[in-house]
Amino acid sequence: QVQLVESGGGLVQAGGSLRLSCAASGRTFSIYSMGWFRQAPGKEREFVAAITWSGGNTYYADSVKGRFTISRDNAKNTVYLQMNSLKPEDTAVYYCAARYSGYVEYDYWGQGTQVTVSS
C-alpha cells in the first residue's frame, strides 16, 4: 500500500499562486499514476490533474488547463500541483490520489488540504 500526505494549501487572493505537494511513502515503486482531485462545499469531488509515474504523461481538467501544472519528482516520491491565476471557484479541499493500474479507479487518498481563494 501507499500512504499520501498533502501540504501547501492556504488562503490566497484571486490571481495569486499556490503550490501543493503530495509525498508518497510505502509501496511507491509500482505506482502507475497520481492525481489531484478537489471537492468544494456542496459539490461532488472532481478530477483536476494527473501524471503517470514512469512516463510523466499529464492530464488536466478543462477548467484548469493553462493555469495549473502537475509535476513529479520520482527521487522524492513527491507530486506537485502548481496553481497560478487562481480564481474564487478554485476554492476547495484538494486531495492527492494514487493507483497501481490505469485500469482501476484511484484507491489511495491523502487527507486533503484546504485551498481558499478570496475575491
Short mmCIF file of C-alpha atoms in Angstrom, two decimals:
data_model
loop_
_atom_site.label_atom_id
_atom_site.label_comp_id
_atom_site.label_asym_id
_atom_site.label_seq_id
_atom_site.Cartn_x
_atom_site.Cartn_y
_atom_site.Cartn_z
CA GLN A 1 0.00 0.00 0.00
CA VAL A 2 0.96 3.63 -0.41
CA GLN A 3 0.47 6.46 2.05
CA LEU A 4 -0.08 10.03 0.80
CA VAL A 5 0.38 13.30 2.66
CA GLU A 6 -0.57 16.63 1.10
CA SER A 7 0.73 20.04 2.06
CA GLY A 8 0.83 23.57 0.73
CA GLY A 9 -2.78 24.70 0.94
CA GLY A 10 -3.80 28.06 2.31
CA LEU A 11 -5.53 31.35 1.67
CA VAL A 12 -4.65 33.40 -1.40
CA GLN A 13 -6.17 36.30 -3.27
CA ALA A 14 -7.63 35.86 -6.72
CA GLY A 15 -4.89 35.92 -9.33
CA GLY A 16 -2.36 34.52 -6.89
CA SER A 17 -0.47 31.24 -6.85
CA LEU A 18 -0.02 28.24 -4.60
CA ARG A 19 1.94 25.02 -4.91
CA LEU A 20 0.60 21.83 -3.41
CA SER A 21 2.82 18.88 -2.60
CA CYS A 22 1.94 15.23 -2.13
CA ALA A 23 4.54 12.98 -0.54
CA ALA A 24 4.12 9.25 -1.12
CA SER A 25 5.54 6.51 1.07
CA GLY A 26 5.22 2.76 1.27
CA ARG A 27 4.89 0.72 -1.92
CA THR A 28 5.72 3.55 -4.31
CA PHE A 29 7.78 1.59 -6.83
CA SER A 30 4.71 0.20 -8.62
CA ILE A 31 2.55 3.32 -8.73
CA TYR A 32 1.02 3.79 -12.18
CA SER A 33 -0.24 7.34 -11.79
CA MET A 34 -1.00 10.02 -9.24
CA GLY A 35 -3.65 12.64 -9.45
CA TRP A 36 -5.16 15.66 -7.80
CA PHE A 37 -8.86 15.97 -7.14
CA ARG A 38 -10.86 18.65 -5.38
CA GLN A 39 -14.17 18.96 -3.59
CA ALA A 40 -15.91 22.27 -2.98
CA PRO A 41 -18.64 22.65 -0.35
CA GLY A 42 -21.89 21.11 -1.54
CA LYS A 43 -20.31 19.71 -4.68
CA GLU A 44 -19.03 16.33 -5.75
CA ARG A 45 -15.35 15.58 -5.90
CA GLU A 46 -13.88 16.35 -9.31
CA PHE A 47 -10.73 15.49 -11.22
CA VAL A 48 -8.11 18.24 -11.51
CA ALA A 49 -4.92 16.75 -12.94
CA ALA A 50 -2.93 13.53 -13.16
CA ILE A 51 0.53 12.34 -14.10
CA THR A 52 1.88 8.91 -14.91
CA TRP A 53 4.69 7.88 -12.64
CA SER A 54 7.11 6.49 -15.22
CA GLY A 55 6.44 8.40 -18.44
CA GLY A 56 5.34 11.67 -16.91
CA ASN A 57 2.30 11.98 -19.16
CA THR A 58 -0.03 14.66 -17.85
CA TYR A 59 -3.78 15.17 -17.97
CA TYR A 60 -5.87 18.17 -16.92
CA ALA A 61 -9.45 19.14 -16.39
CA ASP A 62 -10.55 21.80 -18.86
CA SER A 63 -11.23 24.20 -16.02
CA VAL A 64 -7.56 24.31 -15.00
CA LYS A 65 -5.73 23.92 -18.32
CA GLY A 66 -3.21 26.69 -18.81
CA ARG A 67 -3.32 27.67 -15.14
CA PHE A 68 -2.29 24.53 -13.23
CA THR A 69 0.76 22.35 -13.79
CA ILE A 70 1.28 18.89 -12.34
CA SER A 71 4.79 17.51 -11.98
CA ARG A 72 6.64 14.78 -10.12
CA ASP A 73 9.98 14.16 -8.50
CA ASN A 74 10.50 10.41 -8.55
CA ALA A 75 13.58 10.62 -6.33
CA LYS A 76 11.50 12.29 -3.62
CA ASN A 77 8.33 10.29 -4.33
CA THR A 78 6.52 13.59 -4.49
CA VAL A 79 3.94 15.06 -6.84
CA TYR A 80 3.33 18.78 -7.11
CA LEU A 81 0.45 20.92 -8.31
CA GLN A 82 1.48 24.44 -9.25
CA MET A 83 -1.64 26.59 -9.32
CA ASN A 84 -1.44 30.02 -10.97
CA SER A 85 -4.07 32.65 -11.76
CA LEU A 86 -6.26 31.26 -9.03
CA LYS A 87 -9.96 32.06 -9.06
CA PRO A 88 -12.53 32.02 -6.25
CA GLU A 89 -14.11 28.97 -7.90
CA ASP A 90 -10.88 27.06 -7.28
CA THR A 91 -11.71 27.12 -3.58
CA ALA A 92 -11.95 23.52 -2.38
CA VAL A 93 -10.29 20.78 -0.42
CA TYR A 94 -7.63 19.29 -2.67
CA TYR A 95 -6.84 15.60 -2.43
CA CYS A 96 -3.91 13.65 -3.74
CA ALA A 97 -4.59 10.12 -5.01
CA ALA A 98 -2.65 7.17 -6.38
CA ARG A 99 -3.37 3.97 -8.25
CA TYR A 100 -1.35 0.97 -9.35
CA SER A 101 -3.01 0.49 -12.71
CA GLY A 102 -4.56 2.60 -15.41
CA TYR A 103 -7.49 0.19 -15.48
CA VAL A 104 -8.70 0.85 -11.95
CA GLU A 105 -10.01 3.85 -10.06
CA TYR A 106 -7.80 5.81 -7.73
CA ASP A 107 -7.99 3.93 -4.47
CA TYR A 108 -5.34 5.53 -2.27
CA TRP A 109 -6.07 9.00 -0.96
CA GLY A 110 -4.46 11.64 1.19
CA GLN A 111 -6.21 13.55 3.93
CA GLY A 112 -6.73 16.68 1.83
CA THR A 113 -5.54 20.26 2.07
CA GLN A 114 -7.74 23.35 2.02
CA VAL A 115 -7.28 25.96 -0.70
CA THR A 116 -9.25 29.18 -0.31
CA VAL A 117 -9.18 31.89 -2.96
CA SER A 118 -10.62 35.24 -1.94
CA SER A 119 -12.08 37.69 -4.43
#
